[in-house]
Structure formats: C-alpha cells, structure tokens
Short mmCIF file of C-alpha atoms and ligand atoms in Angstrom, two decimals:
data_model
loop_
_atom_site.label_atom_id
_atom_site.label_comp_id
_atom_site.label_asym_id
_atom_site.label_seq_id
_atom_site.Cartn_x
_atom_site.Cartn_y
_atom_site.Cartn_z
CA UNK A 1 -15.04 19.85 -7.55
CA UNK A 2 -15.20 17.28 -10.75
CA UNK A 3 -17.27 14.62 -9.87
CA UNK A 4 -16.39 10.75 -10.90
CA UNK A 5 -18.90 7.68 -11.45
CA UNK A 6 -17.44 6.05 -8.62
CA UNK A 7 -18.75 9.13 -6.11
CA UNK A 8 -22.23 8.17 -7.27
CA UNK A 9 -22.51 4.75 -7.43
CA UNK A 10 -19.70 3.11 -4.89
CA UNK A 11 -20.81 1.95 -1.95
CA UNK A 12 -20.91 5.01 1.02
CA UNK A 13 -17.78 2.81 2.90
CA UNK A 14 -15.11 4.55 -0.26
CA UNK A 15 -12.44 6.55 1.86
CA UNK A 16 -9.24 7.04 0.61
CA UNK A 17 -10.58 8.37 -3.12
CA UNK A 18 -12.32 10.76 -1.30
CA UNK A 19 -9.04 12.26 0.27
CA UNK A 20 -7.44 11.79 -2.73
CA UNK A 21 -10.04 12.97 -4.88
CA UNK A 22 -8.53 12.76 -8.66
CA UNK A 23 -8.25 10.07 -11.60
CA UNK A 24 -5.73 8.26 -11.38
CA UNK A 25 -4.55 6.72 -14.96
CA UNK A 26 -0.79 5.27 -13.85
CA UNK A 27 1.99 4.67 -11.52
CA UNK A 28 5.48 4.06 -11.58
CA UNK A 29 8.05 3.17 -8.66
CA UNK A 30 7.25 6.04 -6.11
CA UNK A 31 4.79 8.22 -8.87
CA UNK A 32 1.16 8.33 -9.57
CA UNK A 33 -0.09 9.76 -12.36
CA UNK A 34 -3.47 11.78 -12.71
CA UNK A 35 -5.78 11.59 -16.29
CA UNK A 36 -4.62 15.21 -16.62
CA UNK A 37 -0.96 14.43 -16.45
CA UNK A 38 -0.45 15.76 -12.82
CA UNK A 39 2.31 13.63 -10.86
CA UNK A 40 2.37 12.46 -7.35
CA UNK A 41 5.06 11.36 -4.61
CA UNK A 42 3.62 8.72 -3.49
CA UNK A 43 4.13 8.66 0.60
CA UNK A 44 1.13 6.50 1.32
CA UNK A 45 2.38 2.93 -1.01
CA UNK A 46 -1.24 1.59 -0.88
CA UNK A 47 -1.25 1.21 2.77
CA UNK A 48 2.19 -0.88 2.73
CA UNK A 49 1.57 -2.77 -0.14
CA UNK A 50 3.98 -1.50 -2.51
CA UNK A 51 7.31 -1.56 -0.87
CA UNK A 52 8.78 -2.51 -3.89
CA UNK A 53 6.94 0.66 -5.90
CA UNK A 54 4.39 0.85 -8.41
CA UNK A 55 5.20 -1.57 -11.72
CA UNK A 56 8.55 -2.80 -10.65
CA UNK A 57 10.09 -3.38 -14.63
CA UNK A 58 11.87 -6.15 -13.25
CA UNK A 59 8.86 -7.86 -11.63
CA UNK A 60 6.33 -6.78 -14.40
CA UNK A 61 8.29 -8.56 -17.24
CA UNK A 62 8.89 -11.86 -14.92
CA UNK A 63 4.78 -11.48 -14.58
CA UNK A 64 4.88 -10.96 -18.65
CA UNK A 65 6.74 -13.87 -19.20
CA UNK A 66 4.78 -16.31 -17.02
CA UNK A 67 1.72 -14.83 -18.79
CA UNK A 68 2.66 -15.18 -22.05
CA UNK A 69 3.87 -18.74 -22.01
CA UNK A 70 0.10 -19.52 -20.25
CA UNK A 71 1.17 -20.24 -16.90
CA UNK A 72 -1.69 -20.65 -14.67
CA UNK A 73 -3.36 -17.76 -12.85
CA UNK A 74 -5.67 -19.62 -10.67
CA UNK A 75 -5.30 -23.13 -9.38
CA UNK A 76 -7.07 -23.24 -5.72
CA UNK A 77 -3.74 -24.89 -3.76
CA UNK A 78 -3.20 -27.26 -6.60
CA UNK A 79 0.61 -27.59 -6.89
CA UNK A 80 2.27 -25.57 -9.46
CA UNK A 81 5.40 -24.12 -10.69
CA UNK A 82 4.93 -20.95 -9.40
CA UNK A 83 3.95 -22.44 -6.09
CA UNK A 84 6.75 -24.62 -6.37
CA UNK A 85 9.03 -22.08 -7.10
CA UNK A 86 7.81 -19.59 -4.49
CA UNK A 87 8.35 -21.75 -1.32
CA UNK A 88 12.00 -22.81 -2.52
CA UNK A 89 12.87 -19.74 -2.11
CA UNK A 90 11.31 -18.34 0.24
CA UNK A 91 12.37 -21.14 2.33
CA UNK A 92 16.15 -20.68 0.96
CA UNK A 93 16.02 -16.47 1.34
CA UNK A 94 14.03 -15.76 3.49
CA UNK A 95 13.61 -18.82 6.40
CA UNK A 96 16.83 -20.73 6.58
CA UNK A 97 19.03 -17.29 6.93
CA UNK A 98 17.10 -16.45 9.77
CA UNK A 99 16.92 -20.09 11.20
CA UNK A 100 13.32 -20.28 11.49
CA UNK A 101 11.02 -22.92 11.13
CA UNK A 102 7.87 -22.24 9.51
CA UNK A 103 5.19 -24.11 7.84
CA UNK A 104 3.65 -22.14 5.17
CA UNK A 105 -0.10 -21.97 4.98
CA UNK A 106 -1.49 -19.70 1.82
CA UNK A 107 -4.94 -18.06 3.69
CA UNK A 108 -7.06 -16.19 1.40
CA UNK A 109 -5.53 -13.07 -0.32
CA UNK A 110 -6.05 -10.20 2.46
CA UNK A 111 -4.09 -9.74 5.77
CA UNK A 112 -7.17 -9.73 7.62
CA UNK A 113 -7.54 -13.49 6.55
CA UNK A 114 -4.27 -14.85 7.57
CA UNK A 115 -5.59 -13.25 10.95
CA UNK A 116 -8.39 -14.89 11.20
CA UNK A 117 -6.66 -17.94 10.51
CA UNK A 118 -4.27 -17.50 13.08
CA UNK A 119 -7.16 -16.72 15.78
CA UNK A 120 -8.93 -19.75 14.88
CA UNK A 121 -5.15 -21.97 14.93
CA UNK A 122 -4.50 -20.66 18.27
CA UNK A 123 -7.81 -21.46 19.58
CA UNK A 124 -8.02 -24.79 18.49
CA UNK A 125 -4.60 -25.74 19.49
CA UNK A 126 -4.75 -24.75 22.87
CA UNK A 127 -8.56 -25.13 23.17
CA UNK A 128 -9.37 -21.78 25.00
CA UNK A 129 -10.77 -18.84 23.81
CA UNK A 130 -9.57 -15.83 24.97
CA UNK A 131 -7.01 -13.89 22.77
CA UNK A 132 -5.14 -10.65 24.13
CA UNK A 133 -4.73 -8.25 21.87
CA UNK A 134 -3.56 -3.88 22.49
CA UNK A 135 -4.62 -0.39 22.61
CA UNK A 136 -4.45 1.15 19.19
CA UNK A 137 -3.97 -2.35 17.89
CA UNK A 138 -5.44 -3.22 14.02
CA UNK A 139 -5.52 -6.10 12.09
CA UNK A 140 -7.92 -5.79 9.86
CA UNK A 141 -12.16 -5.04 9.16
CA UNK A 142 -13.65 -9.46 9.45
CA UNK A 143 -15.15 -10.38 12.87
CA UNK A 144 -12.02 -12.13 14.02
CA UNK A 145 -9.63 -9.56 12.95
CA UNK A 146 -11.96 -6.55 14.26
CA UNK A 147 -12.20 -8.05 17.42
CA UNK A 148 -8.86 -7.65 18.29
CA UNK A 149 -8.65 -4.27 16.77
CA UNK A 150 -8.77 -1.16 19.15
CA UNK A 151 -10.99 1.74 17.24
CA UNK A 152 -14.28 1.75 18.91
CA UNK A 153 -15.31 3.32 15.61
CA UNK A 154 -14.05 0.29 13.32
CA UNK A 155 -15.93 -2.10 15.49
CA UNK A 156 -19.28 -0.43 16.19
CA UNK A 157 -20.81 -2.64 12.94
CA UNK A 158 -19.97 -5.54 15.27
CA UNK A 159 -20.73 -4.28 18.07
CA UNK A 160 -21.13 -6.75 21.26
CA UNK A 161 -20.08 -9.64 19.02
CA UNK A 162 -16.08 -8.79 19.47
CA UNK A 163 -16.41 -11.76 22.60
CA UNK A 164 -13.15 -13.15 23.50
CA UNK A 165 -10.68 -10.92 24.32
CA UNK A 166 -8.82 -9.35 26.55
CA UNK A 167 -7.44 -5.79 25.85
CA UNK A 168 -4.23 -4.60 27.80
CA UNK A 169 -2.18 -1.14 27.25
CA UNK A 170 0.53 -1.49 24.56
CA UNK A 171 4.04 -0.07 25.60
CA UNK A 172 3.96 3.06 26.22
CA UNK A 173 0.51 3.89 26.04
CA UNK A 174 -0.43 7.36 26.44
CA UNK A 175 3.21 7.81 28.65
CA UNK A 176 1.19 6.69 31.87
CA UNK A 177 4.34 4.21 32.67
CA UNK A 178 2.11 0.78 33.13
CA UNK A 179 3.82 -2.52 33.39
CA UNK A 180 1.59 -4.41 31.28
CA UNK A 181 3.68 -7.28 31.29
CA UNK A 182 3.82 -7.78 35.27
CA UNK A 183 0.45 -6.53 34.85
CA UNK A 184 -0.61 -9.39 32.85
CA UNK A 185 1.66 -11.59 34.64
CA UNK A 186 0.23 -10.81 38.09
CA UNK A 187 -3.70 -11.24 36.84
CA UNK A 188 -2.57 -14.65 35.06
CA UNK A 189 -1.25 -15.95 38.96
CA UNK A 190 -4.04 -14.31 40.48
CA UNK A 191 -7.07 -17.15 40.46
CA UNK A 192 -9.45 -13.79 41.55
CA UNK A 193 -8.24 -11.78 38.81
CA UNK A 194 -10.92 -13.22 36.61
CA UNK A 195 -8.76 -13.15 33.34
CA UNK A 196 -8.48 -16.64 32.16
CA UNK A 197 -5.29 -18.65 29.91
CA UNK A 198 -5.24 -16.89 26.86
CA UNK A 199 -4.84 -18.82 23.70
CA UNK A 200 -2.65 -16.46 22.32
CA UNK A 201 -1.37 -12.88 22.20
CA UNK A 202 -1.70 -10.79 19.20
CA UNK A 203 0.32 -7.64 18.27
CA UNK A 204 2.38 -5.34 15.90
CA UNK A 205 5.33 -5.03 16.64
CA UNK A 206 4.97 -1.41 14.82
CA UNK A 207 1.34 -0.02 14.85
CA UNK A 208 1.29 1.11 11.66
CA UNK A 209 -2.67 1.77 12.11
CA UNK A 210 -2.38 3.01 14.95
CA UNK A 211 -0.14 6.23 15.55
CA UNK A 212 3.61 4.25 14.66
CA UNK A 213 3.74 2.98 17.73
CA UNK A 214 7.00 0.91 18.65
CA UNK A 215 6.95 -1.86 21.12
CA UNK A 216 11.37 -1.92 22.60
CA UNK A 217 13.13 -5.06 21.48
CA UNK A 218 13.31 -5.73 25.44
CA UNK A 219 9.42 -5.00 25.77
CA UNK A 220 9.15 -8.02 23.21
CA UNK A 221 11.50 -10.32 24.48
CA UNK A 222 9.85 -10.06 27.76
CA UNK A 223 6.31 -10.28 26.16
CA UNK A 224 7.24 -13.78 24.43
CA UNK A 225 9.33 -14.91 27.43
CA UNK A 226 5.85 -14.66 29.54
CA UNK A 227 4.13 -16.47 26.62
CA UNK A 228 6.76 -19.16 26.92
CA UNK A 229 6.16 -19.63 30.48
CA UNK A 230 2.37 -19.80 30.57
CA UNK A 231 2.06 -21.64 27.44
CA UNK A 232 0.34 -18.73 25.45
CA UNK A 233 0.66 -18.84 21.87
CA UNK A 234 1.98 -15.29 20.46
CA UNK A 235 1.00 -14.23 17.33
CA UNK A 236 3.11 -11.56 15.09
CA UNK A 237 1.22 -9.45 12.70
CA UNK A 238 3.61 -8.36 10.40
CA UNK A 239 1.24 -7.31 7.88
CA UNK A 240 1.98 -3.53 7.13
CA UNK A 241 5.86 -3.46 8.85
CA UNK A 242 7.03 -7.15 7.21
CA UNK A 243 8.70 -6.97 3.75
CA UNK A 244 11.13 -4.74 4.44
CA UNK A 245 10.27 -1.90 5.94
CA UNK A 246 12.01 -1.54 9.12
CA UNK A 247 14.85 -2.28 7.13
CA UNK A 248 15.14 -6.19 8.10
CA UNK A 249 12.95 -8.51 6.49
CA UNK A 250 10.63 -9.21 9.41
CA UNK A 251 10.67 -6.05 11.95
CA UNK A 252 11.78 -8.72 15.03
CA UNK A 253 15.26 -9.97 13.45
CA UNK A 254 17.75 -9.50 15.75
CA UNK A 255 15.51 -9.93 18.62
CA UNK A 256 15.85 -12.97 20.78
CA UNK A 257 12.49 -14.06 20.54
CA UNK A 258 10.41 -16.72 18.05
CA UNK A 259 7.02 -15.93 17.30
CA UNK A 260 4.56 -19.02 17.10
CA UNK A 261 2.87 -17.49 14.12
CA UNK A 262 3.38 -14.42 11.91
CA UNK A 263 1.25 -13.03 9.79
CA UNK A 264 2.05 -11.52 6.28
CA UNK A 265 0.68 -9.92 3.17
CA UNK A 266 0.62 -6.53 1.30
CA UNK A 267 4.01 -6.10 0.49
CA UNK A 268 4.73 -9.88 0.19
CA UNK A 269 3.49 -10.47 -3.73
CA UNK A 270 6.05 -7.38 -4.37
CA UNK A 271 3.71 -6.12 -7.29
CA UNK A 272 0.20 -5.32 -5.33
CA UNK A 273 -1.41 -8.07 -6.12
CA UNK A 274 -3.38 -9.77 -3.04
CA UNK A 275 -1.88 -12.31 -1.52
CA UNK A 276 -1.31 -13.44 1.94
CA UNK A 277 0.46 -16.30 4.00
CA UNK A 278 0.38 -17.43 7.60
CA UNK A 279 3.84 -18.74 8.90
CA UNK A 280 3.05 -21.55 11.10
CA UNK A 281 5.17 -22.94 14.09
CA UNK A 282 5.37 -26.73 12.45
CA UNK A 283 4.61 -28.27 16.22
CA UNK A 284 0.92 -26.33 15.88
CA UNK A 285 -0.05 -26.97 12.73
CA UNK A 286 -3.04 -29.16 14.12
CA UNK A 287 -4.88 -28.05 11.23
CA UNK A 288 -7.58 -30.78 9.23
CA UNK A 289 -7.29 -30.36 5.68
CA UNK A 290 -9.59 -27.71 4.16
CA UNK A 291 -10.09 -26.64 7.61
CA UNK A 292 -9.07 -22.87 6.82
CA UNK A 293 -10.35 -23.15 3.27
CA UNK A 294 -10.92 -20.48 0.29
CA UNK A 295 -10.92 -20.25 -3.63
CA UNK A 296 -8.39 -17.62 -3.45
CA UNK A 297 -5.46 -19.09 -1.38
CA UNK A 298 -2.10 -18.58 -3.40
CA UNK A 299 -2.76 -16.60 -6.47
CA UNK A 300 -0.18 -17.43 -8.70
CA UNK A 301 0.67 -14.70 -10.65
CA UNK A 302 1.61 -13.48 -7.24
CA UNK A 303 3.95 -16.25 -6.37
CA UNK A 304 5.63 -15.44 -9.57
CA UNK A 305 6.18 -11.38 -8.93
CA UNK A 306 6.82 -12.40 -5.07
CA UNK A 307 9.38 -15.05 -5.65
CA UNK A 308 11.30 -12.66 -8.20
CA UNK A 309 10.95 -10.12 -5.75
CA UNK A 310 12.72 -11.78 -2.99
CA UNK A 311 15.39 -12.89 -4.96
CA UNK A 312 15.96 -9.35 -6.23
CA UNK A 313 15.65 -7.67 -3.24
CA UNK A 314 16.45 -10.58 -0.16
CA UNK A 315 19.53 -12.29 -1.94
CA UNK A 316 21.81 -9.77 -0.19
CA UNK A 317 22.07 -6.82 2.11
CA UNK A 318 22.29 -4.27 -0.25
CA UNK A 319 18.41 -3.32 -0.06
CA UNK A 320 18.92 -3.38 3.58
CA UNK A 321 21.81 -1.14 3.57
CA UNK A 322 19.89 1.50 0.62
CA UNK A 323 16.68 1.64 3.38
CA UNK A 324 18.97 2.16 6.31
CA UNK A 325 20.40 5.22 4.06
CA UNK A 326 17.02 6.08 3.37
CA UNK A 327 15.91 5.66 6.88
CA UNK A 328 18.49 8.19 7.84
CA UNK A 329 17.45 11.01 5.40
CA UNK A 330 14.03 10.80 7.33
CA UNK A 331 15.55 10.67 10.34
CA UNK A 332 17.37 13.77 10.13
CA UNK A 333 13.81 15.92 8.82
CA UNK A 334 12.14 14.94 11.60
CA UNK A 335 15.01 15.76 13.96
CA UNK A 336 14.40 19.32 11.99
CA UNK A 337 11.41 19.71 12.41
CA UNK A 338 10.68 18.21 15.93
CA UNK A 339 10.81 22.04 17.53
CA UNK A 340 7.41 23.17 15.92
CA UNK A 341 4.64 23.63 18.55
CA UNK A 342 2.46 21.94 16.93
CA UNK A 343 4.40 18.98 17.05
CA UNK A 344 3.59 16.44 19.74
CA UNK A 345 5.76 13.80 18.98
CA UNK A 346 7.89 11.70 16.52
CA UNK A 347 8.54 8.03 15.99
CA UNK A 348 10.73 6.42 13.04
CA UNK A 349 11.97 2.88 12.69
CA UNK A 350 13.34 1.87 9.19
CA UNK A 351 10.86 3.83 6.68
CA UNK A 352 8.06 4.74 8.49
CA UNK A 353 7.88 7.50 10.31
CA UNK A 354 4.95 9.31 12.16
CA UNK A 355 4.59 12.92 13.29
CA UNK A 356 2.21 13.11 16.11
CA UNK A 357 0.31 16.02 15.95
CA UNK A 358 -1.39 18.44 17.97
CA UNK A 359 -5.09 18.07 16.83
CA UNK A 360 -6.28 15.69 14.30
CA UNK A 361 -7.48 19.21 12.47
CA UNK A 362 -3.92 19.88 11.96
CA UNK A 363 -2.79 16.70 10.41
CA UNK A 364 -5.92 16.77 7.92
CA UNK A 365 -4.77 20.45 7.15
CA UNK A 366 -1.00 18.79 6.21
CA UNK A 367 -2.30 15.90 4.31
CA UNK A 368 -4.89 17.77 2.33
CA UNK A 369 -1.87 20.62 1.70
CA UNK A 370 0.51 18.24 1.22
CA UNK A 371 -2.06 16.68 -1.56
CA UNK A 372 -2.92 20.04 -3.12
CA UNK A 373 0.79 20.40 -3.75
CA UNK A 374 1.35 16.53 -5.34
CA UNK A 375 2.40 14.65 -2.45
CA UNK A 376 0.61 11.61 -1.55
CA UNK A 377 0.53 11.08 2.45
CA UNK A 378 -2.09 9.61 5.20
CA UNK A 379 -2.80 9.97 8.82
CA UNK A 380 -2.95 7.90 11.35
CA UNK A 381 -2.90 7.27 15.43
CA UNK A 382 -6.46 7.10 17.74
CA UNK A 383 -7.84 10.59 16.55
CA UNK A 384 -6.26 10.61 12.83
CA UNK A 385 -3.66 12.83 14.39
CA UNK A 386 -0.30 11.24 13.50
CA UNK A 387 0.94 11.47 9.83
CA UNK A 388 2.24 8.92 8.56
CA UNK A 389 5.58 8.60 6.73
CA UNK A 390 4.99 5.30 4.30
CA UNK A 391 7.29 5.99 0.68
CA UNK A 392 8.57 2.79 -1.55
CA UNK A 393 11.50 1.71 -0.09
CA UNK A 394 12.97 2.18 -3.66
CA UNK A 395 11.73 6.03 -3.73
CA UNK A 396 14.58 7.92 -5.40
CA UNK A 397 16.28 10.42 -3.10
CA UNK A 398 14.93 12.94 -5.42
CA UNK A 399 11.52 12.42 -4.90
CA UNK A 400 12.12 11.18 -1.13
CA UNK A 401 13.64 15.28 -0.47
CA UNK A 402 10.81 16.62 -2.42
CA UNK A 403 8.21 14.79 0.21
CA UNK A 404 10.12 16.00 3.19
CA UNK A 405 11.39 19.71 2.25
CA UNK A 406 7.48 20.09 1.05
CA UNK A 407 6.42 18.91 4.66
CA UNK A 408 8.61 20.75 6.21
CA UNK A 409 7.44 24.25 4.45
CA UNK A 410 3.99 23.04 5.20
CA UNK A 411 4.34 22.40 8.63
CA UNK A 412 6.74 25.57 9.40
CA UNK A 413 3.97 27.56 7.60
CA UNK A 414 1.17 25.67 10.13
CA UNK A 415 2.80 26.41 12.90
CA UNK A 416 3.27 29.95 12.35
CA UNK A 417 -0.29 30.14 11.69
CA UNK A 418 -0.83 27.99 14.79
CA UNK A 419 1.83 30.88 17.00
CA UNK A 420 0.35 33.99 15.28
CA UNK A 421 -3.39 32.13 17.05
CA UNK A 422 -4.68 32.11 13.99
CA UNK A 423 -5.60 28.64 13.67
C1 PLP B 501 -1.08 -4.27 10.70
C2 PLP B 501 -2.51 -4.61 10.21
N1 PLP B 501 -2.96 -6.09 10.31
C3 PLP B 501 -3.83 -6.62 9.07
C4 PLP B 501 -4.08 -5.71 8.40
C5 PLP B 501 -5.82 -5.94 7.38
O1 PLP B 501 -5.03 -6.16 6.00
P1 PLP B 501 -5.99 -6.15 4.52
O2 PLP B 501 -6.77 -4.99 4.61
O3 PLP B 501 -5.64 -6.77 3.60
O4 PLP B 501 -7.10 -7.21 5.20
C6 PLP B 501 -3.95 -4.66 7.75
C7 PLP B 501 -4.33 -3.35 6.98
O5 PLP B 501 -4.04 -2.25 7.03
C8 PLP B 501 -2.31 -3.98 9.36
O6 PLP B 501 -1.75 -2.76 8.54
#
C-alpha cells in the first residue's frame, strides 16, 4: 500500500482517509478523481455537506466573481453585502414561504457549534439544566454536543463530564415497542420519578450517524405537543438531514409542529464551505450581545455560495421533484435487494437510505469492495452495520444507477458466500 505524509504525520484521530486510502486531486459534482486519474462515484457527499455536488459551476462562478471584486471574506459579524444578501434570500425563499419566523444566529462554522449554542440558550432561557436526547443520536464532537450523543465510544474522551442529560429510546428503538412519549409524560407527572423538568429536547428527525432511523410524522408531532404542554423547548438538529436531503428544505415540512430552535449546517453553504446557523424562535432569543461569540461566525464566502444555491435550487419545485424521482429509483433498488438473507432492514426517506446488514463485518466488507470498484460509501449505525447511501442530490441518473447496480452485485455475491457458509 502506498504511504502518504498523512499516514506518518497526521494524528491518529484521522478516520475517513483510512478507509478511502488514495490521494484525491479534484472533484466535480458526483465524481472524485484521484491523482492516478481513477474516478470514484460519490455516495458520501462529504457526510451530507455536498448536497449540490462538488464544485457546482454556477456557485463556483458566483464565488469567483465575488473574489475578483475583493469581496469581504472575513468580517467577524460585521454587516456586509454578502451577509445582507444571504439574510434577505433566506427570509424570502426559505422562511417566509414556509411561514416560519426565526431569528438567525451565525454560530462558529461547525454543526457542533450551533448545537452548543442551542443547548446553552435553552438552559439560559428556561433556567433548567437537563436536556433530553435519544438513543443513537449524533450531535457533534464538542463537549455539549457530545454529551447529547449516544455512542459510548465517542463519549469515551469526556467520560463522566456528560452531565445534565436524560437519554430516552428513539421511536422504534430495537423494535421493543416502547412508547417513549407516554413514558416521559408519566415520569414528568410523577413527583417521585427522579426526572426533573428538562430545559429542552434535542432530536434528529432522521438519525444519520445512528443508522438512518426515521422518526414518523405522528411521533414527532406528539413529542412536540408534549413539549408545548410542559414548557420544554424542542430543538431539531437538521445538520445532516436538512437542505433538501429528504426532498424538502427542512425534513419536517408538512408536519404540524414548529421547533423552537433548528440547527442547520453541512450543505447550507452549498459549496462545502464551513457554515452553521441556529434558527431561534424570536421569543426565546435572550442572548446578550457576544454571549456566544466566535471568530468565524458567518464566513462571507459561504454567504455568497449559500445565497446562490438557495436561488438556484429553492426558487421553485423542480429540484424537489428531481429528488423525489431519484428517491424512487433508490427505493426500487432497496425493494429488489430486501429479500437477501444478509439484510436485516432497509430504510429510506428522500435521498438518504440505510441498508442494515446482519453484522458490522458484512457492512465493512461491502464498503471496502465498493471502494475497490470506485464507489465511495460509508457505514453508520450503533456498530457500523448499516450502509448509508448519501449521494449528492444532483447526482446524474447514470452515476446513481452505476452505484446502485454495483451495490446490488456486491450484496448478491456476498449473500451467496454467506449462504454457502464461506462467510
Ligand atoms: C446530525 C448531526 N449533528 C451535528 C453534527 C456535527 O457537525 P460538525 O461535524 O460540523 O460539527 C453532525 C455531523 O455529522 C450531524 O450529522
């Protein structure tokens, strides 16, 4: 195997580059090209950051023009043309048509930082300390965000510091038929349950890292109803699942609920730039100036590409229709493979899909074989037993079919080996 400087000098903490161990040089839409000229179809999309693909030509041109005019790149939270334009477009094309009223907080540029801001604000507003989070949740790797994350191995480095958290089963957790909402309701009503009224509940409507676990509309509506009745704030983490992944800009569109805060990041900039946003119900925006400060809040280059992406993809319904068509292609593929013995479950919403295999070993094997055949796909779930399909929403039909056909072939071959007991 070729050795790179990265192998020698980069910290042990590096991860994706261990699985996809080649030197990449460029990328366009749904294809990453390695130094040796080999081309890889991207079913990973920067873990949900490249919903509009790599280097979208329109966004690239808007950015180049902005740079040519010496547009401001870094301006702390100064008022700039780029920020004004982004805010107007976000209001006019995203919030107003959906009848949503939020203040915009530009947090530090990672998803985790908007989660931190949401948790801090919820605690400050309610003057309570506990946050409810769910099994298999993933909210980021900083202290607060990690404290509400499920995975024990990821929390190892903060061990006992994950305080002020109540963990509850997500909908359909292990198919145990647990009614989490009734359970929580009863515990909150019982003065002796030991559970104090929490400040907030934080939830992903679809758990991306946790295994593509999809909460139903009804369950989410009931959860939000409980929050309203009890005065608990509800925070939606749309970091991986927002910006069109489910075919709508927000995953909960059409649901009868309104979150108090929404964390948005990853594909928000449209171009892979770090950008993170916390949407806040104006009534709870009680921050003092600078109370959640940061040097890189609202990167102007990201404002520019984000505004252009919203204009391009969210001015009408065409993009949503395209996502729905591609989703139905993935759905048909999932139904074709669902009978294989090595498959424990299939899940899909929009253009995120999970194929749960019987073991982590099987999922890793398919991932590695896929990479050998020039398809980049990752695993997720409690033990990495779920293959996660997360192609760019702009993937060509040709490359989508290439990836799905390849996966079908690899899954079928592996299933045959499994049945012949050679696995
Ligand atoms: C749902 C969710 N929340 C939060 C995060 C953290 O985002 P970041 O890695 O940008 O801090 C992620 C990252 O994968 C995520 O999927």
